[in-house]
Short mmCIF file of C-alpha atoms in Angstrom, two decimals:
data_model
loop_
_atom_site.label_atom_id
_atom_site.label_comp_id
_atom_site.label_asym_id
_atom_site.label_seq_id
_atom_site.Cartn_x
_atom_site.Cartn_y
_atom_site.Cartn_z
CA UNK U 1 -6.12 -10.21 16.94
CA UNK U 2 -6.77 -6.65 15.90
CA UNK U 3 -6.07 -4.01 18.59
CA UNK U 4 -9.54 -2.75 18.24
CA UNK U 5 -11.04 -6.24 18.22
CA UNK U 6 -9.27 -7.05 21.43
CA UNK U 7 -10.58 -3.91 23.06
CA UNK U 8 -14.10 -4.68 21.93
CA UNK U 9 -13.93 -8.35 23.30
CA UNK U 10 -12.56 -7.15 26.64
CA UNK U 11 -15.40 -4.70 27.06
CA UNK U 12 -12.97 -1.77 27.11
CA UNK U 13 -14.98 -0.15 24.33
CA UNK U 14 -17.77 -0.95 21.92
CA UNK U 15 -17.92 -1.22 18.13
CA UNK U 16 -20.51 1.74 18.04
CA UNK U 17 -18.04 3.87 19.97
CA UNK U 18 -15.21 3.08 17.67
CA UNK U 19 -17.24 3.63 14.50
CA UNK U 20 -18.68 6.74 15.83
CA UNK U 21 -15.32 8.18 16.65
CA UNK U 22 -13.92 7.34 13.39
CA UNK U 23 -16.84 8.85 11.50
CA UNK U 24 -16.46 12.03 13.62
CA UNK U 25 -12.80 12.18 12.62
CA UNK U 26 -13.59 11.59 9.01
CA UNK U 27 -16.31 14.31 8.87
CA UNK U 28 -13.84 16.67 10.49
CA UNK U 29 -10.92 16.16 8.12
CA UNK U 30 -12.25 14.58 4.93
CA UNK U 31 -12.63 17.98 3.28
CA UNK U 32 -8.80 18.19 3.41
CA UNK U 33 -7.79 14.59 2.91
CA UNK U 34 -10.35 13.60 0.27
CA UNK U 35 -9.76 9.94 0.86
CA UNK U 36 -13.34 8.65 0.31
CA UNK U 37 -15.49 8.19 -2.79
CA UNK U 38 -18.39 7.27 -0.47
CA UNK U 39 -18.73 7.02 3.33
CA UNK U 40 -21.40 4.47 4.43
CA UNK U 41 -22.19 6.24 7.60
CA UNK U 42 -25.63 5.09 8.51
CA UNK U 43 -24.99 1.47 7.46
CA UNK U 44 -21.75 1.28 9.41
CA UNK U 45 -23.48 2.66 12.65
CA UNK U 46 -26.32 0.24 12.26
CA UNK U 47 -24.13 -2.78 11.86
CA UNK U 48 -22.04 -1.61 14.78
CA UNK U 49 -25.15 -1.59 17.00
CA UNK U 50 -26.08 -5.06 15.92
CA UNK U 51 -22.57 -6.42 16.51
CA UNK U 52 -22.51 -4.87 19.98
CA UNK U 53 -25.74 -6.67 20.83
CA UNK U 54 -24.25 -9.89 19.73
CA UNK U 55 -21.04 -9.25 21.71
CA UNK U 56 -23.16 -8.53 24.87
CA UNK U 57 -24.62 -11.98 24.41
CA UNK U 58 -21.23 -13.54 24.07
CA UNK U 59 -21.59 -14.05 20.33
CA UNK U 60 -18.62 -13.04 18.05
CA UNK U 61 -18.78 -13.48 14.29
CA UNK U 62 -14.99 -13.74 13.93
CA UNK U 63 -11.65 -12.33 14.72
CA UNK U 64 -12.54 -8.87 13.40
CA UNK U 65 -15.90 -8.54 15.11
CA UNK U 66 -16.76 -4.92 15.17
CA UNK U 67 -13.58 -3.65 13.51
CA UNK U 68 -13.99 -1.01 10.84
CA UNK U 69 -12.20 -1.10 7.52
CA UNK U 70 -12.26 0.58 4.07
CA UNK U 71 -11.68 -0.68 0.50
CA UNK U 72 -10.43 0.80 -2.69
CA UNK U 73 -13.36 1.53 -4.94
CA UNK U 74 -12.82 -1.34 -7.30
CA UNK U 75 -14.10 -4.21 -5.26
CA UNK U 76 -17.59 -5.24 -6.24
CA UNK U 77 -20.18 -4.61 -3.53
CA UNK U 78 -23.71 -6.07 -3.14
CA UNK U 79 -25.16 -2.82 -1.65
CA UNK U 80 -23.44 -0.10 -3.60
CA UNK U 81 -22.14 0.51 -7.13
CA UNK U 82 -18.40 0.18 -7.80
CA UNK U 83 -17.05 2.90 -9.95
CA UNK U 84 -13.42 1.81 -10.28
CA UNK U 85 -12.31 5.44 -10.56
CA UNK U 86 -14.35 6.19 -13.69
CA UNK U 87 -16.79 9.10 -14.03
CA UNK U 88 -19.41 7.20 -15.92
CA UNK U 89 -21.56 4.36 -14.73
CA UNK U 90 -20.45 1.61 -17.04
CA UNK U 91 -17.01 1.73 -15.50
CA UNK U 92 -17.11 -0.75 -12.58
CA UNK U 93 -20.26 -2.63 -11.47
CA UNK U 94 -23.75 -1.57 -10.45
CA UNK U 95 -25.07 -2.46 -7.04
CA UNK U 96 -26.84 -5.69 -6.65
CA UNK U 97 -24.22 -8.34 -7.37
CA UNK U 98 -22.46 -10.40 -4.68
CA UNK U 99 -19.60 -8.95 -2.84
CA UNK U 100 -16.00 -9.45 -3.96
CA UNK U 101 -14.62 -12.49 -2.27
CA UNK U 102 -11.92 -10.53 -0.39
CA UNK U 103 -14.65 -8.19 1.05
CA UNK U 104 -17.02 -11.03 1.93
CA UNK U 105 -14.30 -12.76 4.03
CA UNK U 106 -13.92 -9.67 6.14
CA UNK U 107 -17.55 -9.18 6.54
CA UNK U 108 -18.01 -12.81 7.57
CA UNK U 109 -15.28 -12.27 10.23
CA UNK U 110 -17.50 -9.43 11.66
CA UNK U 111 -15.68 -6.42 10.11
CA UNK U 112 -17.60 -3.20 9.32
CA UNK U 113 -17.23 -1.53 5.99
CA UNK U 114 -16.93 2.17 6.56
CA UNK U 115 -16.79 3.26 2.92
CA UNK U 116 -14.78 3.10 -0.31
CA UNK U 117 -11.71 5.18 -1.07
CA UNK U 118 -10.52 7.23 -4.01
CA UNK U 119 -8.39 5.82 -6.81
CA UNK U 120 -7.08 6.84 -10.10
CA UNK U 121 -9.17 6.08 -13.22
CA UNK U 122 -9.31 2.33 -13.73
CA UNK U 123 -6.40 2.13 -11.24
CA UNK U 124 -4.00 3.64 -13.71
CA UNK U 125 -2.37 7.02 -13.27
CA UNK U 126 -4.84 9.89 -13.64
CA UNK U 127 -8.00 10.79 -11.64
CA UNK U 128 -11.20 11.17 -13.46
CA UNK U 129 -12.31 14.57 -14.81
CA UNK U 130 -15.52 14.60 -12.72
CA UNK U 131 -13.86 14.44 -9.33
CA UNK U 132 -11.12 16.80 -10.41
CA UNK U 133 -13.81 19.30 -11.51
CA UNK U 134 -15.78 19.15 -8.30
CA UNK U 135 -12.72 19.07 -6.05
CA UNK U 136 -13.33 15.74 -4.43
CA UNK U 137 -9.99 14.38 -5.60
CA UNK U 138 -7.08 13.91 -5.70
CA UNK U 139 -6.53 12.69 -2.14
CA UNK U 140 -4.04 14.75 -0.13
CA UNK U 141 -1.11 13.38 1.91
CA UNK U 142 -2.08 14.47 5.43
CA UNK U 143 1.44 14.96 6.54
CA UNK U 144 1.84 17.83 3.99
CA UNK U 145 -1.30 18.57 1.95
CA UNK U 146 -0.40 19.82 -1.43
CA UNK U 147 3.25 19.22 -0.93
CA UNK U 148 3.92 15.50 -0.63
CA UNK U 149 2.69 13.08 -3.31
CA UNK U 150 -0.15 10.87 -1.83
CA UNK U 151 0.85 7.88 -3.80
CA UNK U 152 -0.95 6.59 -6.90
CA UNK U 153 -4.01 4.35 -7.41
CA UNK U 154 -4.46 3.21 -3.81
CA UNK U 155 -3.91 6.84 -2.61
CA UNK U 156 -7.29 7.01 -0.93
CA UNK U 157 -6.38 4.00 1.20
CA UNK U 158 -2.99 5.45 2.00
CA UNK U 159 -4.13 9.02 2.98
CA UNK U 160 -7.12 7.74 4.91
CA UNK U 161 -5.07 5.26 6.93
CA UNK U 162 -2.43 7.96 7.68
CA UNK U 163 -5.20 10.39 8.78
CA UNK U 164 -6.58 7.77 11.21
CA UNK U 165 -9.81 7.21 9.41
CA UNK U 166 -9.69 3.37 9.56
CA UNK U 167 -7.17 0.71 10.89
CA UNK U 168 -6.88 -1.02 7.55
CA UNK U 169 -7.78 -0.75 3.90
CA UNK U 170 -8.17 -3.46 1.37
CA UNK U 171 -6.18 -2.38 -1.82
CA UNK U 172 -4.57 -3.62 -4.97
CA UNK U 173 -1.10 -3.39 -6.36
CA UNK U 174 -0.18 -3.85 -10.07
CA UNK U 175 3.05 -1.99 -10.31
CA UNK U 176 3.40 -0.39 -6.91
CA UNK U 177 -0.08 0.92 -6.11
CA UNK U 178 0.04 -0.40 -2.56
CA UNK U 179 3.66 0.41 -2.01
CA UNK U 180 3.67 3.94 -3.15
CA UNK U 181 0.97 5.17 -0.78
CA UNK U 182 2.59 3.29 2.09
CA UNK U 183 5.96 4.86 1.35
CA UNK U 184 4.50 8.36 1.04
CA UNK U 185 2.20 8.14 4.08
CA UNK U 186 4.58 6.20 6.36
CA UNK U 187 2.42 3.10 6.56
CA UNK U 188 3.02 -0.65 6.85
CA UNK U 189 1.56 -2.79 4.14
CA UNK U 190 1.68 -6.34 2.75
CA UNK U 191 1.63 -7.20 -0.96
CA UNK U 192 1.15 -11.06 -0.66
CA UNK U 193 1.25 -13.46 -3.45
CA UNK U 194 -1.73 -13.43 -5.78
CA UNK U 195 -3.20 -16.64 -4.42
CA UNK U 196 -3.47 -15.43 -0.82
CA UNK U 197 -6.38 -12.98 -1.17
CA UNK U 198 -8.92 -13.84 -3.81
CA UNK U 199 -9.44 -11.44 -6.83
CA UNK U 200 -12.95 -12.54 -7.64
CA UNK U 201 -14.99 -9.32 -8.07
CA UNK U 202 -12.01 -6.99 -8.25
CA UNK U 203 -11.99 -4.61 -11.33
CA UNK U 204 -8.93 -5.55 -13.27
CA UNK U 205 -6.07 -3.53 -14.57
CA UNK U 206 -3.77 -6.39 -15.44
CA UNK U 207 -4.61 -9.93 -14.39
CA UNK U 208 -0.91 -10.85 -14.91
CA UNK U 209 0.09 -8.35 -12.19
CA UNK U 210 -2.80 -7.43 -9.99
CA UNK U 211 -2.47 -8.40 -6.37
CA UNK U 212 -4.85 -7.64 -3.42
CA UNK U 213 -3.09 -6.58 -0.23
CA UNK U 214 -3.69 -4.68 3.10
CA UNK U 215 -2.60 -1.18 4.01
CA UNK U 216 -2.36 -0.26 7.73
CA UNK U 217 -0.22 1.27 10.31
CA UNK U 218 1.22 -1.60 12.33
CA UNK U 219 2.34 -5.12 11.61
CA UNK U 220 -0.04 -6.69 14.05
CA UNK U 221 -3.04 -4.92 12.63
CA UNK U 222 -2.10 -5.85 9.06
CA UNK U 223 -1.47 -9.43 10.15
CA UNK U 224 -4.89 -9.63 11.79
CA UNK U 225 -6.57 -8.75 8.50
CA UNK U 226 -4.31 -11.13 6.47
CA UNK U 227 -5.12 -13.91 8.85
CA UNK U 228 -8.73 -13.98 7.86
CA UNK U 229 -7.59 -15.28 4.46
CA UNK U 230 -5.59 -18.15 5.89
CA UNK U 231 -7.56 -21.33 6.43
CA UNK U 232 -4.73 -23.23 8.17
CA UNK U 233 -5.71 -22.14 11.64
CA UNK U 234 -2.33 -20.49 12.43
CA UNK U 235 -2.59 -18.09 15.36
CA UNK U 236 -1.11 -14.81 13.88
CA UNK U 237 -1.84 -12.97 17.15
CA UNK U 238 0.34 -15.35 19.05
CA UNK U 239 3.08 -15.16 16.45
CA UNK U 240 2.98 -11.34 16.51
CA UNK U 241 2.98 -11.27 20.26
CA UNK U 242 5.96 -13.65 20.47
CA UNK U 243 7.85 -11.36 18.09
CA UNK U 244 7.51 -8.55 20.54
CA UNK U 245 10.59 -10.20 22.26
CA UNK U 246 13.81 -8.82 20.73
CA UNK U 247 15.26 -12.32 20.50
CA UNK U 248 12.33 -13.74 18.59
CA UNK U 249 13.85 -13.15 15.15
CA UNK U 250 17.53 -13.70 16.07
CA UNK U 251 17.90 -16.74 13.84
CA UNK U 252 16.28 -15.11 10.78
CA UNK U 253 18.43 -14.05 7.84
CA UNK U 254 18.13 -10.90 5.76
CA UNK U 255 20.13 -10.33 2.62
CA UNK U 256 21.61 -6.93 1.70
CA UNK U 257 23.46 -6.12 -1.56
CA UNK U 258 26.00 -3.61 -0.55
CA UNK U 259 27.04 -3.05 -4.15
CA UNK U 260 23.52 -1.86 -4.86
CA UNK U 261 23.61 0.45 -1.77
CA UNK U 262 27.00 1.91 -2.88
CA UNK U 263 25.67 2.72 -6.35
CA UNK U 264 22.60 4.47 -4.88
CA UNK U 265 24.79 6.58 -2.62
CA UNK U 266 26.84 7.70 -5.55
CA UNK U 267 23.83 8.59 -7.74
CA UNK U 268 21.57 10.35 -5.35
CA UNK U 269 21.90 13.48 -3.22
CA UNK U 270 22.71 13.26 0.65
CA UNK U 271 23.01 9.42 0.47
CA UNK U 272 19.24 9.38 0.91
CA UNK U 273 18.50 5.78 -0.22
CA UNK U 274 21.79 4.33 1.37
CA UNK U 275 20.95 5.87 4.83
CA UNK U 276 17.52 4.09 4.73
CA UNK U 277 19.05 0.69 4.24
CA UNK U 278 22.00 1.25 6.53
CA UNK U 279 19.79 2.48 9.40
CA UNK U 280 17.42 -0.49 9.01
CA UNK U 281 20.27 -3.04 8.78
CA UNK U 282 21.89 -1.66 11.87
CA UNK U 283 18.72 -2.05 13.80
CA UNK U 284 18.17 -5.63 12.62
CA UNK U 285 21.74 -6.58 13.30
CA UNK U 286 22.53 -4.81 16.58
CA UNK U 287 19.18 -4.62 18.30
CA UNK U 288 17.39 -7.87 17.05
CA UNK U 289 20.35 -10.16 16.36
CA UNK U 290 19.19 -10.90 12.92
CA UNK U 291 21.76 -12.34 10.60
CA UNK U 292 22.67 -9.92 7.91
CA UNK U 293 23.92 -11.81 4.91
CA UNK U 294 26.13 -9.93 2.43
CA UNK U 295 24.70 -10.63 -1.12
CA UNK U 296 26.88 -7.94 -2.80
CA UNK U 297 26.65 -8.46 -6.55
CA UNK U 298 23.76 -10.86 -6.60
CA UNK U 299 21.45 -8.04 -7.63
CA UNK U 300 23.62 -5.09 -8.82
CA UNK U 301 26.95 -6.80 -9.87
CA UNK U 302 28.01 -8.36 -13.18
CA UNK U 303 25.59 -11.26 -13.80
CA UNK U 304 23.30 -10.01 -11.10
CA UNK U 305 19.55 -9.71 -11.24
CA UNK U 306 19.41 -5.99 -11.96
CA UNK U 307 19.29 -6.34 -15.74
CA UNK U 308 16.25 -8.64 -15.48
CA UNK U 309 14.70 -6.26 -13.03
CA UNK U 310 15.21 -3.31 -15.37
CA UNK U 311 13.68 -5.23 -18.30
CA UNK U 312 10.61 -6.01 -16.35
CA UNK U 313 10.32 -2.34 -15.10
CA UNK U 314 10.54 -1.12 -18.69
CA UNK U 315 8.04 -3.67 -19.83
CA UNK U 316 5.38 -3.10 -17.26
CA UNK U 317 3.53 -0.57 -19.38
CA UNK U 318 3.35 -2.99 -22.29
CA UNK U 319 1.90 -5.73 -20.09
CA UNK U 320 -0.61 -3.38 -18.46
CA UNK U 321 -1.65 -1.89 -21.85
CA UNK U 322 -2.19 -5.27 -23.37
CA UNK U 323 -4.57 -6.27 -20.59
CA UNK U 324 -6.37 -2.90 -20.50
CA UNK U 325 -7.00 -2.95 -24.27
CA UNK U 326 -8.58 -6.39 -23.90
CA UNK U 327 -10.48 -5.66 -20.69
CA UNK U 328 -11.87 -2.24 -21.95
CA UNK U 329 -12.75 -3.10 -25.54
CA UNK U 330 -16.48 -2.66 -24.73
CA UNK U 331 -15.85 0.63 -23.02
CA UNK U 332 -13.55 2.13 -25.66
CA UNK U 333 -16.28 3.55 -27.76
CA UNK U 334 -18.52 6.51 -27.82
CA UNK U 335 -19.68 8.02 -25.51
CA UNK U 336 -17.40 6.50 -22.92
CA UNK U 337 -14.18 6.85 -24.89
CA UNK U 338 -14.60 10.63 -24.82
CA UNK U 339 -14.97 10.58 -21.07
CA UNK U 340 -11.79 8.73 -20.37
CA UNK U 341 -8.56 10.52 -19.33
CA UNK U 342 -5.93 11.07 -22.04
CA UNK U 343 -3.54 8.74 -20.12
CA UNK U 344 -6.07 5.92 -20.15
CA UNK U 345 -6.86 6.35 -23.92
CA UNK U 346 -3.16 6.43 -24.68
CA UNK U 347 -2.67 3.14 -22.74
CA UNK U 348 -5.42 1.50 -24.63
CA UNK U 349 -3.93 2.60 -27.96
CA UNK U 350 -0.55 1.18 -26.87
CA UNK U 351 -2.25 -2.04 -25.82
CA UNK U 352 -3.94 -2.44 -29.17
CA UNK U 353 -0.58 -2.64 -30.91
CA UNK U 354 1.16 -5.10 -28.51
CA UNK U 355 1.90 -8.40 -30.32
CA UNK U 356 1.56 -11.85 -28.76
CA UNK U 357 5.37 -12.37 -29.31
CA UNK U 358 6.12 -9.23 -27.13
CA UNK U 359 3.79 -10.43 -24.40
CA UNK U 360 5.25 -13.90 -24.29
CA UNK U 361 8.82 -12.58 -24.29
CA UNK U 362 8.01 -10.57 -21.20
CA UNK U 363 6.57 -13.64 -19.49
CA UNK U 364 9.67 -15.53 -20.22
CA UNK U 365 11.85 -12.74 -18.54
CA UNK U 366 9.53 -12.85 -15.55
CA UNK U 367 9.82 -16.61 -15.12
CA UNK U 368 13.67 -16.41 -15.35
CA UNK U 369 13.71 -13.66 -12.71
CA UNK U 370 11.49 -15.57 -10.37
CA UNK U 371 13.44 -18.89 -10.70
CA UNK U 372 16.73 -17.14 -10.10
CA UNK U 373 15.34 -15.23 -7.04
CA UNK U 374 13.89 -18.30 -5.35
CA UNK U 375 16.98 -20.47 -6.25
CA UNK U 376 19.70 -18.01 -5.13
CA UNK U 377 17.92 -16.66 -2.10
CA UNK U 378 15.52 -19.36 -1.02
CA UNK U 379 15.99 -22.55 0.97
CA UNK U 380 18.01 -24.26 -1.79
CA UNK U 381 20.37 -21.28 -1.99
CA UNK U 382 21.34 -18.83 0.71
CA UNK U 383 18.26 -19.78 2.81
CA UNK U 384 17.34 -16.03 3.37
CA UNK U 385 14.07 -15.09 5.03
CA UNK U 386 14.05 -11.72 3.27
CA UNK U 387 16.05 -9.40 1.06
CA UNK U 388 16.06 -5.78 2.09
CA UNK U 389 15.56 -3.19 -0.74
CA UNK U 390 14.52 0.30 -1.42
CA UNK U 391 10.87 0.96 -2.24
CA UNK U 392 11.61 3.54 -4.95
CA UNK U 393 14.83 3.99 -6.70
CA UNK U 394 14.56 7.72 -5.95
CA UNK U 395 13.70 9.86 -2.85
CA UNK U 396 9.99 10.06 -1.91
CA UNK U 397 8.64 12.57 -4.39
CA UNK U 398 6.84 15.85 -3.98
CA UNK U 399 3.47 16.18 -5.75
CA UNK U 400 5.19 18.67 -8.09
CA UNK U 401 7.93 16.29 -9.04
CA UNK U 402 5.63 13.50 -10.23
CA UNK U 403 4.78 14.83 -13.83
CA UNK U 404 8.40 14.98 -14.77
CA UNK U 405 9.09 11.57 -13.39
CA UNK U 406 6.06 9.99 -15.14
CA UNK U 407 6.95 11.72 -18.46
CA UNK U 408 10.66 10.56 -18.42
CA UNK U 409 11.10 6.93 -19.35
CA UNK U 410 14.42 6.78 -17.57
CA UNK U 411 13.29 8.51 -14.33
CA UNK U 412 10.24 6.33 -14.24
CA UNK U 413 12.13 3.14 -14.73
CA UNK U 414 14.57 4.08 -12.04
CA UNK U 415 11.60 4.73 -9.69
CA UNK U 416 9.74 1.48 -10.28
CA UNK U 417 12.65 -0.95 -10.72
CA UNK U 418 12.25 -2.32 -7.15
CA UNK U 419 8.48 -2.83 -7.40
CA UNK U 420 7.22 -4.13 -10.70
CA UNK U 421 9.59 -7.27 -10.91
CA UNK U 422 7.98 -8.61 -7.74
CA UNK U 423 4.56 -8.40 -9.23
CA UNK U 424 5.74 -10.27 -12.24
CA UNK U 425 7.52 -12.93 -10.09
CA UNK U 426 4.53 -13.07 -7.66
CA UNK U 427 6.77 -12.68 -4.55
CA UNK U 428 5.47 -11.60 -1.16
CA UNK U 429 6.74 -8.38 0.45
CA UNK U 430 6.12 -5.87 3.14
CA UNK U 431 6.86 -2.09 3.17
CA UNK U 432 8.02 -0.93 6.55
CA UNK U 433 8.11 2.73 7.55
CA UNK U 434 11.30 4.08 9.10
CA UNK U 435 10.38 7.75 9.69
CA UNK U 436 7.47 10.11 8.96
CA UNK U 437 7.85 13.36 7.09
CA UNK U 438 9.48 16.08 9.04
CA UNK U 439 9.01 19.78 9.75
CA UNK U 440 10.33 21.09 6.46
CA UNK U 441 7.57 19.45 4.49
CA UNK U 442 5.42 22.49 4.04
CA UNK U 443 4.68 25.38 1.71
CA UNK U 444 5.71 23.51 -1.49
CA UNK U 445 8.94 22.32 -0.03
CA UNK U 446 10.21 19.15 1.66
CA UNK U 447 13.91 18.72 2.23
CA UNK U 448 15.51 15.35 1.57
CA UNK U 449 16.30 14.93 5.18
CA UNK U 450 12.69 15.29 6.10
CA UNK U 451 10.97 13.19 3.46
CA UNK U 452 9.27 10.02 4.60
CA UNK U 453 11.51 6.89 4.62
CA UNK U 454 10.49 3.31 4.15
CA UNK U 455 12.13 0.08 3.00
CA UNK U 456 10.91 -3.29 1.49
CA UNK U 457 11.45 -6.74 2.84
CA UNK U 458 10.96 -9.19 -0.12
CA UNK U 459 10.20 -12.76 0.51
CA UNK U 460 12.16 -15.75 -0.88
CA UNK U 461 9.47 -18.37 -0.41
CA UNK U 462 6.12 -19.32 -2.00
CA UNK U 463 4.78 -20.62 1.32
CA UNK U 464 2.55 -18.31 3.54
CA UNK U 465 4.32 -19.41 6.73
CA UNK U 466 7.83 -18.79 5.48
CA UNK U 467 6.79 -15.95 3.16
CA UNK U 468 4.23 -13.42 4.21
CA UNK U 469 3.97 -14.27 7.83
CA UNK U 470 7.71 -14.29 8.31
CA UNK U 471 8.00 -10.80 6.74
CA UNK U 472 5.30 -9.54 9.16
CA UNK U 473 7.25 -11.05 12.04
CA UNK U 474 10.39 -9.16 10.99
CA UNK U 475 8.34 -5.96 10.60
CA UNK U 476 6.89 -6.36 14.06
CA UNK U 477 10.30 -6.90 15.56
CA UNK U 478 11.63 -3.81 13.67
CA UNK U 479 8.64 -1.84 15.13
CA UNK U 480 9.82 -2.68 18.66
CA UNK U 481 13.30 -1.17 18.19
CA UNK U 482 12.33 1.59 15.94
CA UNK U 483 9.83 2.90 18.44
CA UNK U 484 6.34 4.12 17.89
CA UNK U 485 5.92 6.37 14.79
CA UNK U 486 3.96 9.50 15.71
CA UNK U 487 1.42 10.40 13.08
CA UNK U 488 1.45 14.13 13.55
CA UNK U 489 -1.32 14.88 11.09
CA UNK U 490 -4.25 17.35 11.12
CA UNK U 491 -4.99 17.45 14.77
CA UNK U 492 -4.94 20.27 17.32
CA UNK U 493 -4.02 19.64 20.92
CA UNK U 494 -6.48 17.42 22.63
CA UNK U 495 -8.51 16.76 19.52
CA UNK U 496 -7.45 13.17 19.00
CA UNK U 497 -8.60 11.34 22.14
CA UNK U 498 -11.08 8.55 21.33
CA UNK U 499 -11.75 4.92 21.69
CA UNK U 500 -9.58 4.10 18.72
CA UNK U 501 -6.66 6.60 19.31
CA UNK U 502 -4.34 4.19 21.14
CA UNK U 503 -4.76 1.57 18.42
CA UNK U 504 -4.22 4.13 15.59
CA UNK U 505 -1.31 6.12 17.12
CA UNK U 506 -2.93 9.50 16.66
CA UNK U 507 -0.88 12.47 17.84
CA UNK U 508 -1.33 16.17 17.86
CA UNK U 509 0.42 19.19 16.60
CA UNK U 510 -0.91 22.58 15.45
CA UNK U 511 -2.47 22.14 11.98
CA UNK U 512 0.17 24.49 10.22
CA UNK U 513 0.46 22.35 7.11
CA UNK U 514 -3.34 22.40 6.70
CA UNK U 515 -3.48 26.22 7.10
CA UNK U 516 -0.66 26.69 4.51
CA UNK U 517 -2.52 24.37 2.08
CA UNK U 518 -5.74 26.24 2.47
CA UNK U 519 -4.09 29.63 2.04
CA UNK U 520 -2.34 28.48 -1.12
CA UNK U 521 -5.56 27.10 -2.50
CA UNK U 522 -7.29 30.40 -2.00
CA UNK U 523 -4.51 32.17 -3.78
CA UNK U 524 -4.80 29.77 -6.80
#
């Protein structure tokens, strides 16, 4: 059960108190973080009062009774328009239709929608001109506003969760859009298989790759939201609680390709990526008695999976462009065409020229990759529970480094090679934070040693129990030995005490990074 839900059920706090505290925090810091497109303040408070009345009578709607959440602004809502990152009304949906299925499930469980978060236009790469002009976007990484990249299309979810605005956010991932904000904001997230969380009423980027997932801070919190989509009756709370024992995962098996690690250590400064995997591997092996299986050469060696992964990474733009050109054919006309960003119009033009043969060839590569991954690493092969990988093939980037990476095909392919293939193959995965950004991340600088660090655990099963849930169990166990991450963002001493603080791990330091960002903004 959600930490906040448990406190509400025990009478330790009320939903109204939690929602009030979070809204106060949002209103205090949203001018800096810019996580939201819209905050549904009055509606959230009214629903919290109703839910508290039900709780007082012993009535609980579900496992998330009274728990706030947010969604990326591309989930259809009955009570509000969905803009999907566009600056014009035709993008997205008007209010009045039924809620997206993924949102309705959470509402039926008693959760409270706080608001919808910022995203890039159509969930691609660039924010719309309207919000850029009025300064309401892009979202800012709360660890180092204006310095660290906030992530891409789910950036509002990521920055808001890191800032302590909500315990979880419903987001989408097409080629890394959940994983990038999690990596950059030191969050835990799950990108499940596409069938786990329904996509009805979700504005599409690419139906072939789009996946709905959950962004949060802790494995238990993320698991409590994921459980609402599991009709099997499995008790995720009991499983997460059991995993708190250090011996709970001792029979699980994680594969590590040391050839891949060695290559990364040779190619990048300060052994940045290698240190991430080596530190995580050591914790799983020494502290949790997890079996670390040497899969050297299975990914990076001759005949390994890396060539297929590289082909898929290089092909992702073609797949997405093909889908966007089809999805947006009614929007790609005057006057809406002129209001789209240059990156979106370029993507549509690329998509208009993709042939059926190209698309089918990419699908064939994806199927080959998926079959080999499951055969070699799953129950019929090495019987691994997970494979440990980098999130990016490069260090977590600064905001200023993103344009060069996006514009360079080689740099971009290197960055996303460990993300896109798992969308194509529809494999479950979690991103697990290892450390938050350090003290040097300020004033347009962030040393490699102090950049945020995360790793991926990629599943080897197409079953929820042996896929997503097992990955969350490993993540929870890792949290126990890693220790609590301290989200030292935005707050001054004493400013963070509230009914939700212990569940959201707020912490306090002087807001030096915020002050530097504001001074720099005034100079510009």
